[in-house]
Coordinates of C-alpha atoms in Angstrom, one line a residue:
M1 CA 54.7 124.2 112.1
S2 CA 58.4 124.9 111.2
Q3 CA 60.7 125.4 113.6
T4 CA 61.0 129.0 112.5
A5 CA 57.6 130.2 112.9
F6 CA 58.5 128.7 116.9
S7 CA 61.1 130.6 117.1
S8 CA 59.4 133.9 116.5
P9 CA 59.4 136.7 117.9
N10 CA 56.1 137.5 116.4
F11 CA 54.2 133.8 117.3
K12 CA 53.1 132.0 120.7
F13 CA 52.0 128.3 120.0
V14 CA 49.5 126.7 122.9
K15 CA 47.5 123.2 122.8
G16 CA 44.0 123.0 123.2
D17 CA 40.6 122.6 122.9
I18 CA 38.9 125.3 121.1
A19 CA 35.9 123.9 122.2
S20 CA 37.5 125.2 125.7
A21 CA 35.6 128.1 126.0
D22 CA 37.5 129.2 130.1
L23 CA 40.4 128.9 127.4
V24 CA 39.9 130.2 125.1
N25 CA 39.2 133.4 126.6
F26 CA 42.0 133.6 129.0
L27 CA 44.6 133.3 125.5
L28 CA 42.4 136.7 124.6
V29 CA 43.2 138.6 127.1
T30 CA 45.8 137.0 128.2
E31 CA 48.1 137.8 124.7
N32 CA 45.9 140.2 123.7
I33 CA 44.7 139.3 120.6
D34 CA 42.8 141.2 118.4
T35 CA 43.4 139.1 114.7
I36 CA 41.5 135.8 114.3
M37 CA 41.8 133.2 111.7
H38 CA 39.8 130.2 112.1
F39 CA 41.5 127.4 110.9
A40 CA 40.2 125.0 113.4
A41 CA 38.0 122.1 112.1
Q42 CA 37.5 117.9 111.9
T43 CA 38.2 118.4 107.7
H44 CA 37.8 114.8 105.5
V45 CA 35.4 113.4 104.4
D46 CA 34.7 109.7 104.2
N47 CA 34.9 109.7 108.5
S48 CA 32.2 112.4 108.6
F49 CA 30.0 109.6 107.7
G50 CA 30.5 107.9 110.0
N51 CA 31.8 109.9 113.1
S52 CA 29.6 112.6 112.4
F53 CA 28.8 113.8 116.1
E54 CA 32.3 114.9 116.5
F55 CA 32.2 117.5 113.6
T56 CA 29.2 118.9 115.4
K57 CA 30.4 119.6 118.0
N58 CA 34.6 121.2 116.0
N59 CA 33.6 122.6 113.1
I60 CA 30.7 124.0 114.7
Y61 CA 30.6 124.1 118.4
G62 CA 34.2 124.7 118.1
T63 CA 33.1 128.2 115.6
H64 CA 31.1 129.2 118.1
V65 CA 32.8 129.3 121.1
L66 CA 35.2 130.6 119.7
L67 CA 32.9 133.6 118.6
E68 CA 31.1 134.0 122.2
A69 CA 34.3 134.9 123.1
C70 CA 35.9 137.0 120.8
K71 CA 31.8 139.3 121.7
V72 CA 33.0 139.3 125.6
T73 CA 36.1 140.7 125.1
G74 CA 35.4 142.8 122.4
Q75 CA 38.3 143.6 121.1
I76 CA 38.6 141.3 118.1
R77 CA 40.0 144.1 114.8
R78 CA 39.6 140.7 112.2
F79 CA 38.0 137.5 112.7
I80 CA 38.7 135.5 109.3
H81 CA 36.3 131.8 109.0
V82 CA 38.2 129.8 106.6
S83 CA 35.1 126.6 105.1
T84 CA 35.1 124.8 101.9
D85 CA 33.9 124.8 98.6
E86 CA 31.6 121.8 99.1
V87 CA 29.2 123.6 101.2
Y88 CA 27.8 125.4 97.8
G89 CA 27.6 121.6 97.3
E90 CA 27.9 119.4 94.2
T91 CA 28.2 121.6 90.5
D92 CA 27.1 121.2 87.3
E93 CA 29.7 118.6 84.7
D94 CA 28.5 120.8 82.0
A95 CA 28.7 124.2 84.3
V96 CA 31.2 127.2 82.7
V97 CA 31.0 129.2 85.1
G98 CA 31.7 128.5 89.2
N99 CA 29.8 129.1 92.3
H100 CA 30.6 132.6 93.1
E101 CA 29.8 134.2 97.0
A102 CA 26.7 135.0 96.4
S103 CA 25.6 131.4 95.5
Q104 CA 22.6 129.3 96.8
L105 CA 24.9 127.0 99.9
L106 CA 23.8 123.3 98.9
P107 CA 24.8 120.8 101.0
T108 CA 25.3 117.2 100.7
N109 CA 27.7 115.4 103.4
P110 CA 28.1 116.1 106.9
Y111 CA 31.5 117.7 107.4
S112 CA 30.2 120.0 104.6
A113 CA 26.9 120.5 106.5
T114 CA 28.7 121.2 109.5
K115 CA 30.7 124.0 107.4
A116 CA 28.3 125.8 106.5
G117 CA 26.1 125.8 110.1
A118 CA 29.6 127.4 111.2
E119 CA 29.3 130.0 108.6
M120 CA 25.2 130.6 109.8
L121 CA 27.1 131.6 112.8
V122 CA 30.1 133.8 111.8
M123 CA 26.7 135.9 109.8
A124 CA 25.0 136.0 112.5
Y125 CA 27.5 137.0 114.9
G126 CA 28.3 139.3 112.6
R127 CA 25.1 140.5 111.9
S128 CA 24.1 140.7 115.4
Y129 CA 26.7 141.7 117.6
G130 CA 29.1 143.7 114.5
L131 CA 31.6 141.4 114.6
P132 CA 34.6 142.0 112.2
V133 CA 34.2 139.1 110.3
I134 CA 35.4 136.5 106.9
T135 CA 34.9 134.2 105.5
T136 CA 36.6 131.8 102.8
R137 CA 35.4 129.3 100.9
G138 CA 38.1 128.1 99.3
N139 CA 39.2 124.8 97.1
N140 CA 40.9 121.3 97.9
V141 CA 45.0 122.3 99.7
Y142 CA 47.8 120.1 98.8
G143 CA 51.9 120.4 100.0
P144 CA 54.3 118.9 102.6
N145 CA 53.2 118.3 106.6
Q146 CA 49.3 117.6 105.4
F147 CA 48.3 114.2 107.2
P148 CA 47.6 110.8 105.1
E149 CA 43.9 110.4 105.2
K150 CA 44.0 113.0 102.2
L151 CA 44.7 112.4 98.7
I152 CA 47.6 113.1 97.4
P153 CA 49.8 112.0 100.5
K154 CA 47.9 109.3 100.6
F155 CA 48.7 108.1 97.6
I156 CA 52.3 109.4 97.5
L157 CA 52.3 107.2 100.2
L158 CA 51.0 104.1 99.0
A159 CA 53.0 104.5 96.0
M160 CA 56.3 104.2 98.4
R161 CA 55.2 101.5 100.1
G162 CA 54.8 100.0 96.4
K163 CA 50.7 99.2 97.5
P164 CA 48.2 99.6 95.0
L165 CA 45.7 103.2 94.9
P166 CA 42.5 103.0 95.7
I167 CA 40.1 105.2 93.8
H168 CA 36.2 105.4 95.3
G169 CA 34.0 104.3 92.2
D170 CA 34.8 104.7 89.2
G171 CA 37.8 107.8 90.0
S172 CA 35.6 110.5 87.6
N173 CA 35.5 113.3 89.8
V174 CA 37.0 116.6 89.6
R175 CA 38.1 117.9 91.6
S176 CA 41.0 121.4 92.0
Y177 CA 44.8 121.7 94.3
L178 CA 46.3 124.7 94.9
Y179 CA 49.2 124.1 96.5
C180 CA 49.8 125.5 100.1
E181 CA 51.7 128.1 99.5
D182 CA 49.5 129.8 97.3
V183 CA 46.6 129.8 99.6
A184 CA 48.9 131.4 102.9
E185 CA 49.2 133.5 100.0
A186 CA 45.6 134.1 99.4
F187 CA 44.9 134.6 103.0
E188 CA 47.0 137.0 103.4
V189 CA 45.7 139.7 101.0
I190 CA 42.7 138.5 102.5
L191 CA 43.5 139.5 106.3
H192 CA 44.6 143.2 104.8
R193 CA 42.6 144.0 101.9
G194 CA 39.8 141.6 102.7
E195 CA 36.7 143.2 103.1
V196 CA 35.1 142.9 106.4
G197 CA 31.3 141.6 106.9
H198 CA 32.8 139.6 102.7
V199 CA 32.6 135.9 101.5
Y200 CA 36.1 135.2 99.3
N201 CA 35.8 131.9 97.2
I202 CA 39.7 131.3 97.3
G203 CA 40.4 128.3 94.1
T204 CA 41.4 127.1 90.8
K205 CA 39.9 126.8 87.3
R206 CA 42.1 124.1 86.7
E207 CA 40.4 120.9 87.6
R208 CA 41.8 117.4 87.8
T209 CA 39.8 113.9 88.2
V210 CA 41.2 111.6 91.1
T211 CA 42.0 109.2 88.1
D212 CA 43.7 111.7 86.5
V213 CA 45.4 112.8 90.7
A214 CA 47.0 109.1 90.6
K215 CA 48.4 108.8 87.1
D216 CA 50.2 111.4 87.5
V217 CA 51.5 110.3 91.3
C218 CA 51.7 107.4 89.3
R219 CA 55.1 109.0 87.1
L220 CA 56.7 110.8 90.6
F221 CA 56.9 106.4 90.9
N222 CA 57.3 105.2 87.6
L223 CA 54.3 102.7 88.1
E224 CA 52.8 101.3 86.0
A225 CA 49.3 102.8 86.3
D226 CA 47.3 100.4 85.4
K227 CA 48.9 98.0 88.0
V228 CA 49.0 100.5 90.4
I229 CA 45.2 101.9 90.5
Q230 CA 42.2 99.9 92.1
L231 CA 38.6 100.9 92.4
V232 CA 37.2 100.3 96.0
D233 CA 33.2 100.7 96.4
N234 CA 31.9 104.6 96.6
R235 CA 31.3 106.2 99.7
P236 CA 28.1 107.0 100.3
F237 CA 27.6 110.8 98.5
N238 CA 30.4 111.8 96.3
D239 CA 30.2 115.3 94.8
Q240 CA 31.1 114.6 91.2
R241 CA 32.1 118.5 91.1
Y242 CA 33.3 121.5 92.8
F243 CA 34.1 124.7 90.6
L244 CA 34.6 127.9 92.3
D245 CA 34.3 131.7 91.0
D246 CA 37.8 133.4 92.2
E247 CA 37.6 136.2 90.2
K248 CA 36.7 138.2 93.5
L249 CA 39.3 137.7 95.3
K250 CA 41.5 137.4 92.3
S251 CA 40.0 142.1 92.2
L252 CA 42.4 142.0 95.5
G253 CA 45.6 141.1 93.7
W254 CA 45.1 137.4 94.5
S255 CA 46.8 134.5 92.0
E256 CA 47.3 131.1 92.4
R257 CA 51.3 130.5 91.6
T258 CA 52.5 127.1 91.1
R259 CA 52.8 124.1 88.6
W260 CA 50.5 120.9 89.9
E261 CA 53.6 120.2 88.4
E262 CA 56.1 121.5 90.4
G263 CA 53.4 121.2 93.2
L264 CA 53.4 117.9 93.4
R265 CA 57.1 117.2 93.1
K266 CA 58.0 119.6 95.4
T267 CA 55.0 117.7 98.1
M268 CA 56.3 114.1 96.7
E269 CA 60.1 114.9 97.6
W270 CA 59.3 116.1 100.9
Y271 CA 57.6 113.4 101.6
V272 CA 60.0 110.9 100.5
A273 CA 62.8 112.8 103.0
N274 CA 60.4 113.0 105.4
S275 CA 58.4 109.2 105.5
D276 CA 58.4 108.6 109.2
Y277 CA 57.5 112.3 110.0
W278 CA 53.7 110.8 111.6
G279 CA 54.4 107.5 112.8
D280 CA 52.1 104.8 111.6
V281 CA 49.8 105.9 110.1
S282 CA 48.1 102.3 108.6
G283 CA 44.4 103.6 109.3
A284 CA 44.2 106.6 107.3
L285 CA 46.1 104.4 104.4
L286 CA 43.1 102.5 104.2
P287 CA 40.6 103.2 101.1
H288 CA 37.3 103.8 102.9
P289 CA 37.9 105.2 107.3
R290 CA 38.1 104.3 110.2
T291 CA 35.6 106.3 111.8
L292 CA 32.5 104.7 113.6
M293 CA 31.6 105.0 116.7
M294 CA 30.6 108.1 117.8
P295 CA 32.0 109.4 121.4
G296 CA 29.2 110.9 123.8
Y297 CA 26.3 109.2 122.1
E298 CA 24.8 106.7 124.0
G299 CA 21.7 105.1 122.9
S300 CA 20.1 101.9 123.1
E301 CA 21.0 98.8 124.8
E302 CA 20.8 96.8 121.2
I303 CA 22.7 99.6 119.8
K304 CA 25.0 99.5 121.7
G305 CA 25.6 96.3 121.4
M306 CA 25.5 96.5 117.7
L307 CA 28.8 98.8 118.4
N308 CA 30.3 97.4 120.2
L309 CA 31.0 95.1 118.4
F310 CA 33.0 97.2 116.2
T311 CA 36.9 99.2 118.0
N312 CA 39.1 101.9 117.8
N313 CA 36.2 103.9 115.7
Q314 CA 37.0 101.3 112.4
T315 CA 34.6 100.1 109.6
K316 CA 35.8 96.5 110.3
M317 CA 33.9 94.2 112.7
V318 CA 36.1 92.5 115.1
A319 CA 35.3 88.4 114.1
P320 CA 35.6 86.7 117.0
T321 CA 38.2 84.8 118.1
S322 CA 39.6 81.9 120.4
E323 CA 40.6 84.7 123.2
S324 CA 37.6 85.8 123.0
S325 CA 36.4 85.1 127.0
S326 CA 33.9 86.5 129.3
Q327 CA 37.1 88.8 131.1
T328 CA 37.8 89.6 127.1
R329 CA 34.2 91.1 126.5
L330 CA 34.3 93.0 129.7
L331 CA 37.9 95.0 128.5
K332 CA 38.3 98.1 127.4
F333 CA 41.7 99.1 126.4
L334 CA 42.3 103.5 126.0
I335 CA 45.2 104.2 124.3
Y336 CA 47.7 107.4 123.5
G337 CA 50.7 107.1 120.4
R338 CA 47.9 106.3 118.1
T339 CA 51.0 107.3 115.3
G340 CA 53.8 106.0 117.4
W341 CA 54.6 102.5 116.8
I342 CA 54.0 101.1 119.7
G343 CA 50.4 102.5 119.9
G344 CA 49.7 101.5 116.4
L345 CA 50.6 98.1 116.9
L346 CA 48.9 97.5 119.9
G347 CA 46.3 98.8 118.6
K348 CA 46.8 95.5 116.2
I349 CA 46.9 93.3 119.1
C350 CA 43.0 93.9 120.5
E351 CA 42.7 93.1 116.8
K352 CA 43.7 90.2 116.6
Q353 CA 42.3 89.2 120.4
G354 CA 39.0 90.2 119.7
I355 CA 39.9 93.6 122.6
P356 CA 37.5 96.5 121.5
Y357 CA 39.9 100.0 121.9
E358 CA 40.1 103.3 121.0
Y359 CA 42.8 105.6 120.9
G360 CA 43.4 108.6 122.7
K361 CA 42.6 112.0 121.6
G362 CA 43.1 114.5 123.9
R363 CA 46.8 115.5 124.7
L364 CA 48.2 114.4 127.8
E365 CA 49.3 117.3 129.1
E366 CA 45.7 118.9 129.0
R367 CA 44.2 116.9 132.3
F368 CA 40.6 118.4 131.2
S369 CA 41.5 116.5 127.4
I370 CA 42.0 113.1 129.0
V371 CA 39.2 113.2 131.4
L372 CA 37.3 113.8 128.3
D373 CA 38.3 111.0 126.4
I374 CA 38.1 109.1 130.2
Q375 CA 34.0 109.8 129.9
T376 CA 33.8 109.3 126.0
V377 CA 35.4 105.4 125.9
K378 CA 35.3 104.1 129.6
P379 CA 38.0 102.0 129.1
T380 CA 39.1 99.9 132.4
H381 CA 42.1 100.1 131.2
V382 CA 44.9 102.5 129.6
F383 CA 48.6 102.1 128.3
N384 CA 50.4 104.4 127.6
A385 CA 52.6 104.6 123.9
A386 CA 53.3 108.1 123.9
G387 CA 56.4 110.2 124.1
V388 CA 59.5 112.0 122.5
T389 CA 62.5 110.1 121.1
G390 CA 63.1 112.9 118.7
R391 CA 63.4 112.5 115.0
P392 CA 64.8 110.8 113.8
N393 CA 66.3 109.6 116.8
V394 CA 67.2 111.2 120.1
D395 CA 70.1 114.4 120.2
W396 CA 66.7 115.8 118.6
C397 CA 65.6 116.0 122.6
E398 CA 68.8 118.1 122.8
S399 CA 67.6 121.0 120.9
H400 CA 63.5 120.5 121.8
K401 CA 63.9 120.7 125.8
P402 CA 61.1 122.8 126.8
D403 CA 59.0 120.0 124.2
T404 CA 60.8 116.4 125.1
I405 CA 59.2 117.8 128.8
R406 CA 56.3 119.2 128.3
T407 CA 55.2 114.9 126.8
N408 CA 57.8 112.9 129.1
V409 CA 57.7 114.9 131.9
V410 CA 53.8 117.0 132.1
G411 CA 52.4 114.2 129.5
T412 CA 53.1 111.6 131.8
L413 CA 52.6 112.8 135.6
T414 CA 49.1 113.7 134.3
L415 CA 47.4 110.8 132.5
A416 CA 48.7 108.8 136.2
D417 CA 47.6 111.4 138.1
V418 CA 44.0 112.0 135.5
C419 CA 43.3 107.2 136.1
R420 CA 44.5 106.8 139.4
E421 CA 41.2 109.9 140.1
H422 CA 39.2 107.3 138.1
G423 CA 40.7 104.2 139.1
L424 CA 42.4 103.0 136.4
L425 CA 45.6 101.2 135.5
V426 CA 48.6 102.3 133.0
M427 CA 50.4 100.7 130.8
N428 CA 53.5 103.2 131.1
Y429 CA 55.8 102.6 128.2
A430 CA 58.9 103.6 129.6
T431 CA 62.6 102.9 128.6
G432 CA 65.6 101.7 129.7
C433 CA 68.2 104.0 129.1
I434 CA 68.6 105.5 131.9
F435 CA 71.9 103.0 132.7
E436 CA 74.6 102.6 131.5
Y437 CA 77.5 100.0 131.7
D438 CA 79.8 100.8 135.8
A439 CA 81.8 99.0 138.1
N440 CA 79.2 97.3 139.8
H441 CA 77.4 96.2 136.3
P442 CA 81.0 95.8 133.9
E443 CA 80.1 94.6 130.0
G444 CA 79.3 91.1 129.0
S445 CA 79.7 89.3 133.0
G446 CA 75.7 89.4 132.9
I447 CA 75.5 91.2 136.3
G448 CA 72.3 93.2 134.3
F449 CA 70.7 96.0 136.7
K450 CA 67.6 95.2 138.7
E451 CA 64.1 97.2 139.0
E452 CA 65.2 98.4 141.9
D453 CA 68.0 100.1 140.7
K454 CA 68.6 104.3 140.6
P455 CA 69.5 104.9 138.0
N456 CA 73.3 106.5 136.3
F457 CA 72.9 107.7 132.8
T458 CA 72.6 111.4 132.5
G459 CA 74.3 111.2 128.7
S460 CA 71.4 111.9 127.3
F461 CA 68.6 115.8 127.3
Y462 CA 65.7 112.3 126.7
S463 CA 67.0 110.3 129.4
K464 CA 66.7 112.2 132.0
T465 CA 63.8 112.8 131.2
K466 CA 62.6 109.2 131.6
A467 CA 65.2 108.7 134.6
M468 CA 63.4 111.9 136.4
V469 CA 59.7 110.4 135.2
E470 CA 59.9 107.3 136.3
E471 CA 60.7 107.7 139.8
L472 CA 57.5 110.5 140.1
L473 CA 55.9 108.0 138.9
K474 CA 56.7 106.0 141.7
E475 CA 53.9 107.6 143.8
Y476 CA 50.8 106.1 141.5
E477 CA 50.3 102.9 142.8
N478 CA 48.0 103.2 139.7
V479 CA 50.9 102.4 137.1
C480 CA 53.2 99.8 134.7
T481 CA 56.3 101.2 133.3
L482 CA 57.3 98.8 131.1
R483 CA 61.6 99.8 130.7
V484 CA 61.7 98.7 126.9
R485 CA 65.0 99.3 125.3
M486 CA 66.1 98.9 121.2
P487 CA 62.6 98.5 119.8
I488 CA 63.0 95.6 117.6
S489 CA 60.5 93.9 115.5
S490 CA 59.5 91.7 112.1
D491 CA 58.7 95.1 109.7
L492 CA 62.4 94.7 108.4
N493 CA 61.3 98.0 106.9
N494 CA 60.9 99.9 109.5
P495 CA 62.4 102.9 110.4
R496 CA 62.4 102.8 113.8
N497 CA 63.5 99.3 113.9
F498 CA 67.0 99.1 115.5
I499 CA 67.5 96.2 113.6
T500 CA 66.8 99.2 110.1
K501 CA 68.5 100.9 112.0
I502 CA 71.8 99.6 112.6
S503 CA 72.4 97.4 108.4
R504 CA 71.9 101.1 106.7
Y505 CA 75.0 102.2 108.9
D506 CA 78.3 103.0 107.8
K507 CA 80.4 101.6 110.8
V508 CA 78.3 100.2 114.0
V509 CA 79.6 100.8 117.8
N510 CA 80.4 96.5 118.9
I511 CA 78.8 96.0 121.4
P512 CA 76.6 93.9 123.4
N513 CA 73.1 95.2 124.7
S514 CA 69.5 94.0 126.8
M515 CA 67.2 95.1 123.4
T516 CA 63.3 94.2 123.1
V517 CA 61.4 92.1 119.8
L518 CA 58.5 94.0 120.2
D519 CA 56.3 90.4 118.5
E520 CA 57.2 88.7 121.7
L521 CA 56.8 91.1 124.3
L522 CA 53.6 93.8 123.0
P523 CA 51.0 91.3 124.0
I524 CA 53.1 90.1 127.1
S525 CA 52.3 93.4 127.6
V526 CA 48.8 93.2 127.3
E527 CA 47.9 90.0 129.3
M528 CA 50.0 91.9 132.6
A529 CA 46.7 94.8 132.3
K530 CA 44.9 92.0 132.0
R531 CA 46.3 90.6 135.6
N532 CA 46.3 93.9 135.9
L533 CA 50.3 94.2 137.7
R534 CA 52.4 96.9 138.5
G535 CA 55.8 98.6 138.9
I536 CA 58.6 98.9 137.3
W537 CA 59.4 95.4 135.6
N538 CA 62.4 95.4 132.8
F539 CA 60.1 95.1 129.4
T540 CA 63.0 92.9 127.7
N541 CA 64.5 89.4 126.3
P542 CA 66.7 87.4 128.5
G543 CA 70.6 88.0 128.4
V544 CA 72.5 90.8 125.5
V545 CA 73.4 90.2 121.9
S546 CA 75.3 92.7 121.0
H547 CA 75.8 95.0 117.9
N548 CA 78.0 92.3 115.0
E549 CA 75.5 89.4 116.8
I550 CA 72.6 90.9 115.7
L551 CA 74.3 91.9 111.7
E552 CA 75.8 88.4 111.1
M553 CA 71.8 87.5 111.7
Y554 CA 71.4 89.4 109.1
K555 CA 73.6 88.0 106.3
K556 CA 72.9 85.0 107.0
Y557 CA 69.2 84.8 106.8
M558 CA 68.6 88.1 104.7
D559 CA 72.0 88.6 102.6
P560 CA 74.8 86.7 102.1
S561 CA 76.0 89.5 100.5
Y562 CA 75.9 92.2 103.1
K563 CA 79.1 94.3 105.3
W564 CA 80.1 96.9 107.7
T565 CA 82.7 98.0 109.2
N566 CA 83.2 98.9 112.8
F567 CA 84.2 102.3 115.1
T568 CA 84.7 102.7 118.6
L569 CA 82.6 104.6 121.4
E570 CA 85.8 107.3 121.5
E571 CA 84.7 107.3 117.0
Q572 CA 80.6 107.2 117.6
A573 CA 81.2 110.4 120.0
K574 CA 82.0 112.4 117.5
V575 CA 79.9 112.4 115.1
I576 CA 76.3 112.2 117.4
V577 CA 74.9 114.3 119.7
A578 CA 73.9 113.0 122.4
P579 CA 76.4 110.1 124.1
R580 CA 73.8 106.9 124.2
S581 CA 73.3 104.2 126.7
N582 CA 74.6 100.4 126.8
N583 CA 73.7 98.5 129.6
E584 CA 72.2 94.8 129.9
M585 CA 69.4 94.7 132.1
D586 CA 68.1 91.6 134.2
A587 CA 64.6 89.8 133.0
T588 CA 64.9 87.9 135.8
K589 CA 61.7 89.2 137.0
L590 CA 59.6 88.9 133.8
K591 CA 60.8 85.6 133.6
R592 CA 59.4 84.4 136.3
E593 CA 56.1 85.9 135.0
F594 CA 55.9 84.9 131.9
P595 CA 58.3 81.4 131.8
E596 CA 57.9 80.9 128.4
L597 CA 59.8 83.9 127.4
L598 CA 62.9 83.7 124.8
S599 CA 65.9 84.3 125.2
I600 CA 67.1 87.8 123.0
K601 CA 69.4 85.1 120.3
D602 CA 66.4 82.7 120.0
S603 CA 63.3 85.0 120.5
L604 CA 65.0 87.7 117.6
I605 CA 65.0 84.1 115.5
K606 CA 61.5 82.9 115.2
Y607 CA 60.5 85.8 115.6
V608 CA 62.5 88.1 113.4
F609 CA 64.6 86.4 110.8
E610 CA 63.5 83.3 110.3
P611 CA 59.8 84.5 109.1
N612 CA 61.6 87.4 107.4
R613 CA 64.0 84.7 105.9
K614 CA 65.9 85.4 102.1
V615 CA 68.7 83.2 101.8
P616 CA 67.2 79.2 102.4
A617 CA 68.2 77.1 104.8
T618 CA 71.1 75.0 105.0

């Protein structure tokens, strides 16, 4: 959603679940809603083969809730229901005329079946209760901001990373693609000129195979298609072709305007400029869906046992490991922050240790959705790695204060409170960027801030919210607060990695700081959960390291020709919006619990630089 939309006087964004009848009714009445454009749906076909109940819940039940609310309030003048071309089923390969709006619906997969079912409800409410409904059925949409589970952004992100482009089956399946701006214009035309009770196809007659799409992406990145394209197993059923007759919509005055080459280029440019927009999307980039388990489904004990072999709704089984003990088998983690850096790494640690886990689907500021997650997942521990840190840095928070409060304060406190009611321990990844060197903790003294010290840094709004919520969380005995600082990992391509950041800066401030090597400390946080540890912990490696010392290591291990320059804190202040926190954290408490914990410099060498070494050792 663009910032322009959020600042528009006739726009208000409310995070919510369309399956919540109370919320939907409340919004229709209090906001005097008279028009609904119903886009909300589970849409990815691959996922529907493994998690079809979620598709029924969102696509059919969610639509039913909306329709019933419209019937009860009696104030809706137009209800636009957004469906899909897939409800028609597969089109014959030699067909020259596409499916028209009166064609029979013959869905072939769980996703399209739920969309067809939703259409039947929409039609029934139109006929039975006189709701002013219009249905649209569209071809594939592509463009900026699209989640990478979809074909085009998936191919673009994989190409950017130099990874193979996986194609299901033989790649001959044909699809039609419309650029998002053209589709938005189609909905505007239908909203204002469409006839109530009618169906409108939104389509294009320009078709291309999946292989053609992959080759076009390869051309954008100057890649050799023959070496990059990889054929993988087909999904359970893969329609060969969808072909629409779009004449009815064209008669209202709409036409496709964006050429494929132009739309693909604009899409590529957006993902290149916003490569970390979605965070860790490694699961979405897999050739096949990661979704398998069905929330809310109980089944027999035998089925439960089989399902427990799968983690995080993924298609691959958890391989038995030497760490699989009776304790591990009794654990199950609920993790918030699926698209974030730490959240993604936690999932990988759970896989390695054979710990069942699932990512939370609910929004932290919505109490009912957290309760639903807990009731569905039945976790033994909850990990909160969700939070707003800003894109690309904390300066973002200065101009997005309500968003920052909503997630960092309201969301975190709501999660802690719900988990307390359910007797669950919350492992909360916080920050140590709430302190700065002062007279009692001078730079270079070796005197670090302890867990009981009061925050003294208020330079950034991000830090203010973190300090505020940490103080309030002291009232919750079920929370373990882990103060992370300047996180570093062995993935030196990750733009969030502190080393990656400073190695790309023209100038850096040379000042010692406490830091967190995630490769060493995140597994420790899992062990802390197993030990049922609580309270506040400085979650950093012992000691400090300066920016120059890190860059000297980078030069020694990675690039002997690397150069950089320093500038002062005063000079830095001129190019940033919010001041940055610099401090030393006392890690004595953590070291006492985990004596094997390495100092920051030793940890950097062992976990980061040695595994990535490009300069031969002398």
